[in-house]
Short mmCIF file of C-alpha atoms and ligand atoms in Angstrom, two decimals:
data_model
loop_
_atom_site.label_atom_id
_atom_site.label_comp_id
_atom_site.label_asym_id
_atom_site.label_seq_id
_atom_site.Cartn_x
_atom_site.Cartn_y
_atom_site.Cartn_z
CA MET A 88 18.26 -15.18 13.08
CA PRO A 89 16.56 -17.40 15.77
CA PHE A 90 13.19 -19.01 14.58
CA LEU A 91 13.86 -18.95 10.86
CA ASN A 92 13.88 -22.51 9.18
CA ASP A 93 16.30 -23.35 5.90
CA GLN A 94 13.71 -22.19 3.47
CA ASN A 95 13.59 -18.87 5.47
CA ARG A 96 17.02 -18.61 5.78
CA MET A 97 17.69 -19.54 1.95
CA TRP A 98 15.19 -16.46 1.03
CA GLN A 99 16.71 -14.31 3.46
CA GLU A 100 20.39 -14.49 2.16
CA LYS A 101 19.42 -14.61 -1.31
CA ALA A 102 17.30 -11.18 -0.79
CA ARG A 103 20.40 -9.73 1.01
CA GLU A 104 22.67 -10.45 -1.80
CA VAL A 105 21.01 -8.74 -4.42
CA ALA A 106 20.21 -5.73 -2.24
CA GLU A 107 23.47 -5.07 -1.76
CA LYS A 108 25.01 -6.33 -5.33
CA VAL A 109 22.27 -4.68 -7.44
CA VAL A 110 19.77 -2.78 -5.29
CA ARG A 111 21.63 -0.38 -3.23
CA PRO A 112 24.47 0.86 -5.88
CA LEU A 113 21.58 1.95 -8.00
CA ALA A 114 19.26 3.05 -5.33
CA ARG A 115 20.20 6.93 -5.71
CA LYS A 116 20.32 6.64 -9.42
CA TYR A 117 16.28 5.90 -9.64
CA ASP A 118 15.25 8.38 -6.94
CA LEU A 119 16.82 11.34 -8.68
CA LEU A 120 15.02 9.97 -12.14
CA GLN A 121 11.92 8.77 -10.43
CA GLU A 122 11.62 6.01 -13.25
CA TYR A 123 11.10 2.47 -12.86
CA PRO A 124 14.22 0.51 -12.38
CA TRP A 125 13.99 -1.98 -15.21
CA GLU A 126 17.62 -3.58 -14.59
CA ILE A 127 16.91 -4.05 -10.95
CA LYS A 128 13.29 -5.64 -11.87
CA ASP A 129 15.52 -7.93 -14.31
CA ALA A 130 17.78 -9.06 -11.34
CA LEU A 131 14.86 -9.71 -9.00
CA ALA A 132 12.93 -11.74 -11.19
CA GLU A 133 16.12 -13.98 -12.36
CA ALA A 134 16.68 -14.45 -8.77
CA GLY A 135 13.30 -16.04 -8.69
CA PHE A 136 11.83 -13.54 -6.25
CA PHE A 137 8.63 -12.81 -8.18
CA GLY A 138 7.44 -16.53 -7.52
CA VAL A 139 8.26 -16.83 -3.88
CA TRP A 140 4.15 -16.04 -2.65
CA ILE A 141 2.88 -18.16 -5.76
CA PRO A 142 2.14 -21.72 -5.34
CA LYS A 143 4.08 -24.38 -6.62
CA GLU A 144 1.10 -25.66 -8.98
CA TYR A 145 1.30 -22.31 -10.67
CA GLY A 146 4.68 -22.31 -11.30
CA GLY A 147 6.11 -20.31 -7.98
CA ALA A 148 8.41 -21.46 -5.30
CA GLY A 149 5.27 -21.87 -2.97
CA GLY A 150 6.69 -19.76 -0.34
CA THR A 151 5.02 -18.36 2.71
CA VAL A 152 4.31 -14.83 3.57
CA LEU A 153 7.23 -15.00 6.05
CA ASP A 154 9.38 -15.72 2.71
CA LEU A 155 8.02 -12.95 1.06
CA CYS A 156 8.31 -10.74 4.18
CA LEU A 157 12.02 -11.68 4.61
CA VAL A 158 12.74 -10.90 0.73
CA ILE A 159 10.81 -7.39 1.16
CA GLU A 160 12.79 -6.53 4.40
CA GLN A 161 16.12 -7.29 2.58
CA LEU A 162 15.43 -5.27 -0.50
CA SER A 163 13.91 -2.02 1.60
CA ARG A 164 17.14 -2.27 3.76
CA ALA A 165 19.06 -1.21 0.82
CA CYS A 166 16.23 1.09 -0.65
CA GLY A 167 12.57 1.28 0.16
CA GLY A 168 11.33 2.10 -3.21
CA VAL A 169 12.84 -1.12 -4.30
CA GLY A 170 10.82 -2.80 -1.72
CA VAL A 171 7.45 -1.61 -2.78
CA MET A 172 8.11 -2.03 -6.56
CA TYR A 173 8.74 -5.68 -5.53
CA CYS A 174 5.74 -6.17 -2.99
CA VAL A 175 3.14 -4.45 -5.08
CA ASN A 176 3.02 -7.28 -7.22
CA ALA A 177 2.01 -9.68 -4.48
CA LEU A 178 -0.47 -6.93 -3.27
CA GLY A 179 -2.01 -6.96 -7.12
CA SER A 180 -1.90 -11.13 -7.36
CA PHE A 181 -3.45 -11.88 -3.96
CA PRO A 182 -6.79 -11.08 -5.15
CA ILE A 183 -6.07 -13.99 -7.70
CA LEU A 184 -4.91 -16.47 -4.96
CA VAL A 185 -7.86 -15.33 -2.89
CA GLY A 186 -10.88 -14.87 -5.17
CA GLY A 187 -9.75 -15.93 -8.68
CA ASN A 188 -11.16 -19.08 -10.51
CA GLU A 189 -9.15 -21.56 -11.61
CA GLU A 190 -8.56 -20.18 -15.15
CA GLN A 191 -7.91 -16.99 -13.75
CA LYS A 192 -5.04 -18.67 -11.77
CA ALA A 193 -3.70 -20.92 -14.07
CA HIS A 194 -3.72 -18.03 -16.96
CA TRP A 195 -1.80 -15.17 -15.02
CA LEU A 196 0.09 -16.59 -11.59
CA PRO A 197 2.90 -18.55 -13.73
CA LYS A 198 3.68 -15.56 -15.78
CA ILE A 199 3.57 -13.08 -12.62
CA ALA A 200 6.11 -15.57 -11.08
CA ARG A 201 8.54 -15.82 -13.43
CA GLY A 202 8.33 -11.74 -13.72
CA GLU A 203 7.09 -11.81 -17.34
CA LYS A 204 3.86 -9.82 -15.90
CA LEU A 205 3.87 -7.17 -13.58
CA ILE A 206 0.62 -6.28 -11.83
CA ALA A 207 -1.11 -3.58 -10.07
CA PHE A 208 -3.96 -3.18 -7.43
CA CYS A 209 -6.38 -0.75 -8.35
CA LEU A 210 -9.03 0.21 -5.34
CA SER A 211 -8.31 4.08 -3.66
CA GLU A 212 -9.94 6.32 -6.03
CA LYS A 213 -10.46 10.59 -5.31
CA PHE A 214 -13.28 10.09 -3.01
CA ALA A 215 -12.30 6.62 -1.41
CA GLY A 216 -9.59 6.18 0.27
CA SER A 217 -10.02 4.50 3.74
CA ASP A 218 -13.78 4.42 3.13
CA ALA A 219 -12.62 1.84 0.40
CA GLN A 220 -16.50 0.92 0.15
CA SER A 221 -17.54 3.83 -1.03
CA LEU A 222 -15.73 3.65 -4.48
CA ARG A 223 -17.61 4.64 -7.59
CA LEU A 224 -15.68 3.52 -10.39
CA ALA A 225 -18.82 1.31 -12.17
CA ALA A 226 -19.02 -1.79 -14.32
CA ARG A 227 -22.14 -2.20 -16.15
CA LYS A 228 -23.33 -5.54 -17.36
CA ASP A 229 -23.49 -5.32 -21.21
CA GLY A 230 -23.97 -8.87 -22.75
CA THR A 231 -21.15 -11.51 -22.15
CA GLY A 232 -19.13 -8.88 -20.44
CA TRP A 233 -19.16 -5.28 -18.53
CA VAL A 234 -18.16 -2.08 -19.39
CA LEU A 235 -15.97 0.25 -16.62
CA LYS A 236 -16.45 3.96 -16.59
CA GLY A 237 -14.30 6.37 -13.98
CA GLU A 238 -10.88 6.87 -12.49
CA LYS A 239 -8.40 5.05 -9.87
CA LYS A 240 -5.98 7.01 -7.77
CA TRP A 241 -2.61 6.03 -6.44
CA THR A 242 -2.27 3.25 -8.67
CA THR A 243 1.34 1.81 -7.32
CA ASN A 244 3.16 0.38 -10.34
CA GLY A 245 0.72 2.05 -12.63
CA GLY A 246 2.20 2.14 -16.17
CA ALA A 247 4.62 -0.15 -15.62
CA ALA A 248 2.18 -2.91 -14.65
CA ASP A 249 0.57 -5.26 -17.28
CA LEU A 250 -2.22 -6.33 -15.43
CA TYR A 251 -4.37 -4.33 -13.29
CA THR A 252 -7.04 -5.69 -10.60
CA VAL A 253 -9.42 -3.23 -10.46
CA PHE A 254 -12.26 -3.10 -7.70
CA ALA A 255 -15.56 -1.69 -9.61
CA VAL A 256 -19.45 -1.13 -8.45
CA THR A 257 -21.14 -3.62 -9.96
CA ASP A 258 -24.37 -3.47 -7.88
CA PRO A 259 -25.08 0.31 -6.76
CA ALA A 260 -28.05 -0.69 -4.76
CA SER A 261 -26.98 -3.41 -2.55
CA LYS A 262 -24.77 -2.86 0.60
CA SER A 263 -22.94 -5.89 1.04
CA ARG A 264 -22.57 -7.06 -2.70
CA ARG A 265 -21.93 -3.51 -4.21
CA ILE A 266 -18.20 -4.13 -5.38
CA SER A 267 -16.21 -6.97 -8.08
CA ALA A 268 -13.08 -7.17 -8.84
CA PHE A 269 -11.95 -7.47 -12.31
CA LEU A 270 -8.82 -8.28 -14.08
CA VAL A 271 -7.81 -5.49 -16.85
CA GLU A 272 -5.08 -6.06 -19.27
CA LYS A 273 -2.63 -3.06 -20.21
CA GLY A 274 -3.61 -1.84 -23.82
CA THR A 275 -7.51 -2.27 -23.39
CA PRO A 276 -9.24 -0.17 -25.46
CA GLY A 277 -10.17 2.90 -23.05
CA PHE A 278 -7.75 2.14 -20.45
CA THR A 279 -4.75 4.95 -19.94
CA ILE A 280 -2.78 6.17 -17.40
CA GLY A 281 -3.45 9.34 -16.06
CA LYS A 282 -1.57 11.99 -13.86
CA ILE A 283 1.77 10.84 -12.90
CA GLU A 284 2.83 11.62 -9.35
CA ASP A 285 5.88 13.61 -8.23
CA LYS A 286 6.35 12.10 -4.88
CA MET A 287 8.25 12.70 -1.68
CA GLY A 288 9.65 9.03 -1.66
CA ILE A 289 9.60 5.36 -3.11
CA ARG A 290 10.86 7.37 -6.22
CA CYS A 291 11.54 4.32 -8.42
CA VAL A 292 8.25 3.19 -8.70
CA PRO A 293 5.39 4.65 -10.63
CA VAL A 294 2.20 6.08 -8.53
CA VAL A 295 -0.39 7.40 -11.32
CA GLU A 296 -4.37 7.94 -11.89
CA THR A 297 -5.70 4.93 -13.96
CA VAL A 298 -8.59 6.34 -16.38
CA PHE A 299 -11.41 3.50 -17.42
CA HIS A 300 -13.23 5.34 -20.33
CA ASP A 301 -16.06 2.50 -21.68
CA VAL A 302 -13.29 -0.03 -21.04
CA ARG A 303 -14.88 -3.38 -22.24
CA VAL A 304 -13.91 -6.33 -20.63
CA GLU A 305 -15.42 -10.04 -20.74
CA ASP A 306 -17.27 -12.20 -18.17
CA ALA A 307 -13.85 -14.15 -17.95
CA GLN A 308 -12.19 -11.32 -16.46
CA LEU A 309 -14.49 -10.73 -13.44
CA LEU A 310 -12.77 -12.22 -10.37
CA GLY A 311 -13.74 -15.56 -9.14
CA GLY A 312 -16.53 -15.27 -12.19
CA GLN A 313 -19.01 -14.04 -9.35
CA PRO A 314 -20.54 -10.24 -8.89
CA GLY A 315 -20.61 -8.92 -5.15
CA PHE A 316 -17.26 -10.30 -3.70
CA GLY A 317 -15.03 -7.60 -4.35
CA PHE A 318 -14.79 -5.99 -1.02
CA HIS A 319 -13.99 -9.42 0.66
CA HIS A 320 -11.54 -10.25 -2.03
CA ALA A 321 -10.05 -6.70 -1.09
CA MET A 322 -10.18 -7.29 2.63
CA GLY A 323 -8.69 -10.85 2.31
CA THR A 324 -5.75 -9.17 0.19
CA LEU A 325 -4.85 -6.27 2.37
CA ASP A 326 -4.68 -8.86 5.43
CA LEU A 327 -2.43 -10.86 3.23
CA ALA A 328 -0.30 -8.23 2.27
CA ARG A 329 -0.03 -6.11 5.16
CA PRO A 330 3.12 -7.62 7.10
CA GLY A 331 4.72 -7.04 3.61
CA VAL A 332 4.16 -3.35 4.32
CA ALA A 333 5.26 -3.77 7.89
CA ALA A 334 8.17 -5.76 6.40
CA GLN A 335 8.98 -2.68 4.02
CA GLY A 336 9.06 -0.47 7.23
CA LEU A 337 11.01 -3.04 9.08
CA GLY A 338 14.16 -3.15 6.44
CA LEU A 339 14.09 0.59 6.16
CA ALA A 340 14.37 0.86 9.79
CA GLN A 341 17.15 -1.56 10.10
CA GLY A 342 18.94 0.02 7.12
CA SER A 343 19.20 3.54 8.46
CA LEU A 344 19.94 2.18 11.87
CA GLU A 345 23.11 0.57 10.35
CA LEU A 346 24.12 3.46 8.41
CA ALA A 347 23.67 5.56 11.60
CA MET A 348 26.01 3.12 13.55
CA VAL A 349 28.68 3.56 10.99
CA TYR A 350 28.42 7.33 10.83
CA GLY A 351 28.35 7.20 14.83
CA ALA A 352 31.77 4.96 14.65
CA ARG A 353 33.59 7.52 12.10
CA ARG A 354 32.23 10.88 12.94
CA GLN A 355 34.46 12.66 15.84
CA GLN A 356 33.58 15.44 18.00
CA PHE A 357 35.24 16.66 20.96
CA GLY A 358 37.98 14.33 20.09
CA SER A 359 36.02 11.27 19.99
CA PRO A 360 33.80 9.11 17.90
CA ILE A 361 30.28 10.47 18.72
CA ASN A 362 29.14 6.66 19.18
CA SER A 363 31.05 6.76 22.49
CA PHE A 364 28.48 9.68 23.91
CA GLN A 365 25.82 8.60 26.11
CA MET A 366 23.31 10.64 24.29
CA ILE A 367 24.25 8.67 21.10
CA GLN A 368 24.24 5.45 22.53
CA GLN A 369 20.88 6.01 24.27
CA MET A 370 19.18 6.81 20.74
CA LEU A 371 21.20 3.71 19.36
CA ALA A 372 20.15 1.55 21.50
CA ASP A 373 16.40 2.53 21.56
CA MET A 374 16.28 2.87 17.67
CA ALA A 375 17.94 -1.07 17.86
CA THR A 376 15.34 -2.40 20.55
CA GLN A 377 12.48 -0.86 18.22
CA VAL A 378 13.48 -2.44 15.36
CA GLU A 379 13.88 -5.79 16.90
CA ALA A 380 10.32 -5.45 18.49
CA ALA A 381 9.09 -4.49 15.01
CA ARG A 382 10.91 -7.79 13.56
CA GLN A 383 9.29 -10.10 16.18
CA LEU A 384 5.69 -8.81 15.26
CA VAL A 385 6.07 -8.71 11.48
CA TYR A 386 7.74 -12.25 11.33
CA ALA A 387 4.72 -13.12 13.92
CA SER A 388 2.13 -11.85 11.84
CA ALA A 389 3.63 -13.60 8.66
CA ARG A 390 3.43 -16.89 10.63
CA SER A 391 -0.13 -16.09 11.87
CA LEU A 392 -1.38 -16.19 8.12
CA ASP A 393 0.68 -18.98 7.27
CA THR A 394 -0.93 -20.94 10.07
CA LYS A 395 -4.24 -19.41 9.40
CA MET A 396 -4.48 -18.26 13.00
CA PRO A 397 -7.67 -17.07 14.28
CA ALA A 398 -7.49 -13.01 14.32
CA ALA A 399 -4.56 -13.13 11.93
CA ASN A 400 -6.00 -9.81 10.38
CA LYS A 401 -5.14 -8.24 13.98
CA MET A 402 -1.90 -9.04 13.85
CA ALA A 403 -1.12 -8.16 10.09
CA ALA A 404 -2.76 -4.80 11.19
CA MET A 405 -0.79 -4.62 14.37
CA ALA A 406 2.42 -5.30 12.52
CA LYS A 407 1.54 -2.91 9.68
CA LEU A 408 1.00 -0.03 12.36
CA PHE A 409 3.87 -0.76 14.62
CA ALA A 410 6.52 -1.34 12.04
CA THR A 411 5.88 1.35 10.04
CA ASP A 412 5.74 3.65 12.82
CA THR A 413 8.99 2.49 13.95
CA ALA A 414 10.26 3.00 10.46
CA MET A 415 9.31 6.59 10.77
CA LYS A 416 10.68 6.95 14.14
CA VAL A 417 13.91 5.18 13.39
CA THR A 418 14.80 7.02 9.96
CA THR A 419 14.46 10.34 11.68
CA ASP A 420 16.25 9.70 14.71
CA ALA A 421 19.15 8.20 12.01
CA VAL A 422 19.36 11.77 10.29
CA GLN A 423 19.39 13.39 13.41
CA ILE A 424 22.46 11.24 13.97
CA PHE A 425 24.04 12.17 10.72
CA GLY A 426 23.50 16.06 11.74
CA GLY A 427 23.99 18.42 9.10
CA TYR A 428 24.83 15.71 6.55
CA GLY A 429 21.78 13.86 7.21
CA TYR A 430 19.78 16.81 5.85
CA MET A 431 21.56 16.72 2.77
CA ARG A 432 20.71 14.78 -0.40
CA ASP A 433 24.18 13.90 -1.29
CA TYR A 434 23.62 11.16 1.37
CA PRO A 435 21.40 8.16 1.22
CA ILE A 436 20.01 8.45 4.91
CA GLU A 437 17.35 11.34 4.09
CA LYS A 438 16.24 9.02 1.54
CA TYR A 439 15.18 6.28 3.85
CA MET A 440 12.95 8.65 5.93
CA ARG A 441 11.06 10.15 2.77
CA ASP A 442 10.41 6.25 1.77
CA ALA A 443 9.21 5.42 5.26
CA LYS A 444 6.72 8.18 5.31
CA ILE A 445 4.64 6.26 3.24
CA THR A 446 4.11 3.08 4.90
CA GLN A 447 2.45 4.80 7.07
CA ILE A 448 -0.27 5.83 4.76
CA TYR A 449 -0.74 3.28 2.38
CA GLU A 450 -2.43 -0.21 2.43
CA GLY A 451 -4.44 1.43 5.08
CA THR A 452 -3.63 4.27 6.93
CA ASN A 453 -1.82 3.68 10.39
CA GLN A 454 -5.49 5.02 11.58
CA VAL A 455 -7.06 2.07 10.03
CA GLN A 456 -4.88 -0.40 11.40
CA ARG A 457 -5.79 1.08 14.82
CA LEU A 458 -9.16 0.62 14.01
CA VAL A 459 -8.90 -3.13 13.01
CA VAL A 460 -7.27 -4.14 16.15
CA ALA A 461 -9.85 -1.94 18.15
CA ARG A 462 -12.74 -3.83 16.37
CA ASN A 463 -11.24 -6.99 16.65
CA LEU A 464 -10.41 -6.35 20.70
CA VAL A 465 -14.36 -5.33 20.90
CA LYS A 466 -15.26 -8.79 19.38
CA GLU A 467 -12.74 -10.63 21.74
CA THR A 468 -14.26 -8.87 24.83
CA GLY A 469 -17.12 -11.28 24.89
CA ALA A 470 -15.40 -14.28 25.65
CA LEU A 471 -13.58 -12.45 28.50
CA THR A 472 -16.63 -11.01 30.30
CA GLN A 473 -18.03 -14.12 31.99
CA LEU A 474 -14.94 -14.94 33.21
CA LEU A 475 -13.60 -11.21 34.49
CA GLU A 476 -17.31 -9.41 35.27
CA ALA A 477 -16.76 -10.48 38.97
CA TYR A 478 -14.04 -7.68 39.24
CA ILE A 479 -16.02 -5.09 37.13
CA PRO A 480 -17.47 -2.31 39.81
CA ARG A 481 -21.12 -3.25 40.63
CA GLU A 482 -22.79 -0.21 39.76
CA VAL A 483 -21.08 -0.17 36.37
CA GLN A 484 -22.76 -3.43 35.96
CA GLU A 485 -26.05 -2.06 37.17
CA GLY A 486 -25.94 0.55 34.84
CA PHE A 487 -25.15 -1.75 31.80
CA ASN A 488 -28.21 -3.78 32.70
CA ASP A 489 -30.54 -0.35 33.40
CA PRO A 490 -33.44 -0.63 30.64
CA ALA A 491 -32.63 2.64 29.28
CA THR A 492 -29.22 1.92 28.45
CA LEU A 493 -29.67 -1.10 26.89
CA ALA A 494 -32.08 0.37 24.71
CA ALA A 495 -29.79 3.21 23.51
CA GLN A 496 -27.18 0.20 22.81
CA LYS A 497 -29.79 -1.79 21.00
CA ALA A 498 -30.42 1.82 18.84
CA GLY A 499 -26.74 1.99 18.13
CA GLU A 500 -25.67 -1.68 17.31
CA GLY A 501 -23.58 -2.19 14.73
CA GLU A 502 -22.30 1.36 14.51
CA ALA A 503 -18.27 0.81 15.08
CA ALA A 504 -17.51 2.04 18.27
CA VAL A 505 -14.34 3.25 16.66
CA ARG A 506 -13.89 5.73 14.03
CA GLY A 507 -11.52 8.44 12.91
CA THR A 508 -9.39 7.61 10.05
CA THR A 509 -7.23 10.27 7.95
CA SER A 510 -7.84 9.70 4.57
N1 COS B 694 -11.60 -10.06 5.40
C1 COS B 694 -12.93 -10.64 4.48
N2 COS B 694 -13.65 -9.60 4.73
C2 COS B 694 -13.97 -8.66 5.41
C3 COS B 694 -12.55 -8.54 6.25
C4 COS B 694 -11.65 -9.25 5.81
N3 COS B 694 -10.80 -8.88 6.68
N4 COS B 694 -13.14 -7.18 6.80
C5 COS B 694 -14.37 -6.85 6.50
N5 COS B 694 -14.91 -7.85 5.74
C6 COS B 694 -16.25 -7.98 5.11
C7 COS B 694 -17.10 -8.00 6.16
O1 COS B 694 -17.47 -9.21 7.02
C8 COS B 694 -18.42 -7.51 5.41
O2 COS B 694 -18.94 -8.09 4.96
P1 COS B 694 -20.74 -8.55 5.10
O3 COS B 694 -21.28 -6.91 4.36
O4 COS B 694 -20.97 -9.59 4.21
O5 COS B 694 -20.82 -8.36 6.29
C9 COS B 694 -17.79 -6.49 4.72
O6 COS B 694 -16.36 -6.64 4.34
C10 COS B 694 -17.87 -5.12 5.10
O7 COS B 694 -17.48 -4.96 6.49
P2 COS B 694 -17.09 -3.75 7.52
O8 COS B 694 -18.45 -2.81 7.70
O9 COS B 694 -16.01 -4.11 8.61
O10 COS B 694 -16.07 -2.57 6.54
P3 COS B 694 -15.76 -1.15 6.69
O11 COS B 694 -16.73 -0.24 5.55
O12 COS B 694 -16.05 -0.57 8.10
O13 COS B 694 -14.39 -0.82 6.29
C11 COS B 694 -12.14 -0.67 6.96
C12 COS B 694 -13.26 -1.61 7.40
C13 COS B 694 -12.19 0.26 7.11
C14 COS B 694 -11.52 -1.97 7.64
C15 COS B 694 -11.90 -0.96 5.28
O14 COS B 694 -12.35 0.00 4.39
C16 COS B 694 -9.97 -0.58 4.93
O15 COS B 694 -9.55 -1.43 5.31
N6 COS B 694 -10.18 0.33 4.79
C17 COS B 694 -8.97 0.89 4.42
C18 COS B 694 -8.82 0.82 2.73
C19 COS B 694 -7.46 0.46 2.16
O16 COS B 694 -6.38 -0.25 2.93
N7 COS B 694 -6.87 1.29 1.35
C20 COS B 694 -5.17 1.33 0.39
C21 COS B 694 -5.61 0.52 -0.61
S1 COS B 694 -3.81 -0.19 -0.91
S2 COS B 694 -2.78 1.33 -1.35
#
C-alpha cells in the first residue's frame, strides 16, 4: 500500500494477521451468541493493539490516528463487531487525552494501553441523540464530590467496560458551560446496567442502557478538574474518533468485496463463472472503486488529525459519512452477488451488511456529518468571497446589500443554515 510508512505498515500487517488467525474463525460464533468475545479481546491485548493510540509516556505505543485506523480496518475486514469492540476503547479514552488532567492520564491510560481496563463512552440518552447538548443526566455538587442521577442510552461496551466516561449536566442555567464529563468506575454504588439491547449487527459487543441512581463521584473524577467543558471534550473526542468508524466501514466494505470476488470466481451459471459476466464485472469494478476512494479519504482524514491541520473535523466528518455510506452500498451489492446464498445466515456475507448499517448511525448520524461539513463550508466561504464575488450575478449582490435583507440576516444570525438530523 503506497503512502504508508514503516510504522503504519507494521500495525497494518500485525492486525491483518490477528484478524485472519483469531477474528475471522470466531466471528460467526459471537454473532450467534451475542456475547462479548473475551478470547478475542485477550488476543488484541497481547498484540498490543489497546496501546496504539496512547502516548508512550502513558505506557502506550505512541501511534497515530492513522495507525489506529489501519488496525480497525483490518479487524473489521474479518468482523465488524470486533472492529467496534476494539475502537470503542479509543472513543472512551480520547476524552482523557483531550481533556484529562495529569493525574487522570497517569492513572488510567497505562491500564487502558495494556488492555487491563476496558472503557465506554456515555453521551447519548433517550432524548439526546444528534442533539447532544440536550442531555439530562444531572450531576449535583455535594461537598468534595458530585452526585449523578439519570440514564444513558446506547452505551457500547457497557457491562464489559471497567471505566465509563459519563457526560452530565452540571450547570443547567448555562448555555455554553452546561455539561461536564466524569470518570465512573464499574461497581460504584448506584451505577447499574439496564436494558441490554438485542441488535441487528455488531452483536459481539454489548450495547446497553446505563443507570445512575445517586452515584457519588469525587472531584478527582471530574474530567480535567474543572466543570463546564464537557461538550467541548465530547466534540473534540468525536473529531478524533470519527476516522475510526470510517475505518470500520472501510474494513467491512473491503471484506465483503473480497468475499464477492471469490464467490464470483467459483459460482458457475450458464456454463461460466459469474465473474466473467459484464453485469457482475461492473458491480465488482464499482465496488472496488468506491472502496479505494473511501480508503484514500479515511487515511487522509487520519493524517489531517495527526498533523493538526485546520478543518480536520471537516475531513473526519467527510471520511465517516463517505466510508460508511460506501460500506452500506458495497456490502449490499456483495449480498446481491451471492444471490440466494447471500440472504442466508449460513454464510458470513449477510453479517457484513448487518454490521455496516450501524456505522451510518453511531458516532454521529451521517446527517450530522453532513451538517458538520456544511457548517465548515459556510465558514470557509468568507475567505473566498473577495476573490470570487465579481463572478456572482450583480443583482444577487444588490439584493444582498439591500437594507431589508441585511436586517433579516442579522436577526437570523447564529441560526445554523443547515439542520436536518435523524436521531
Ligand atoms: N471541537 C471542540 N468544540 C466544539 C466542536 C469541536 N469539533 N464543535 C463544537 N464545539 C463547541 C463550539 O465551539 C461551541 O462552544 P461555545 O459554546 O463555547 O461557543 C459549543 O461546542 C457548541 O457548538 P455548536 O453550537 O456547534 O453545537 P450544536 O449543539 O449545534 O451541535 C452537533 C453540533 C450537531 C455537530 C453536535 O451536537 C454533534 O456532533 N451531535 C452528534 C452527537 C454524536 O455524535 N453522538 C453520538 C455519540 S457516540 S455513539
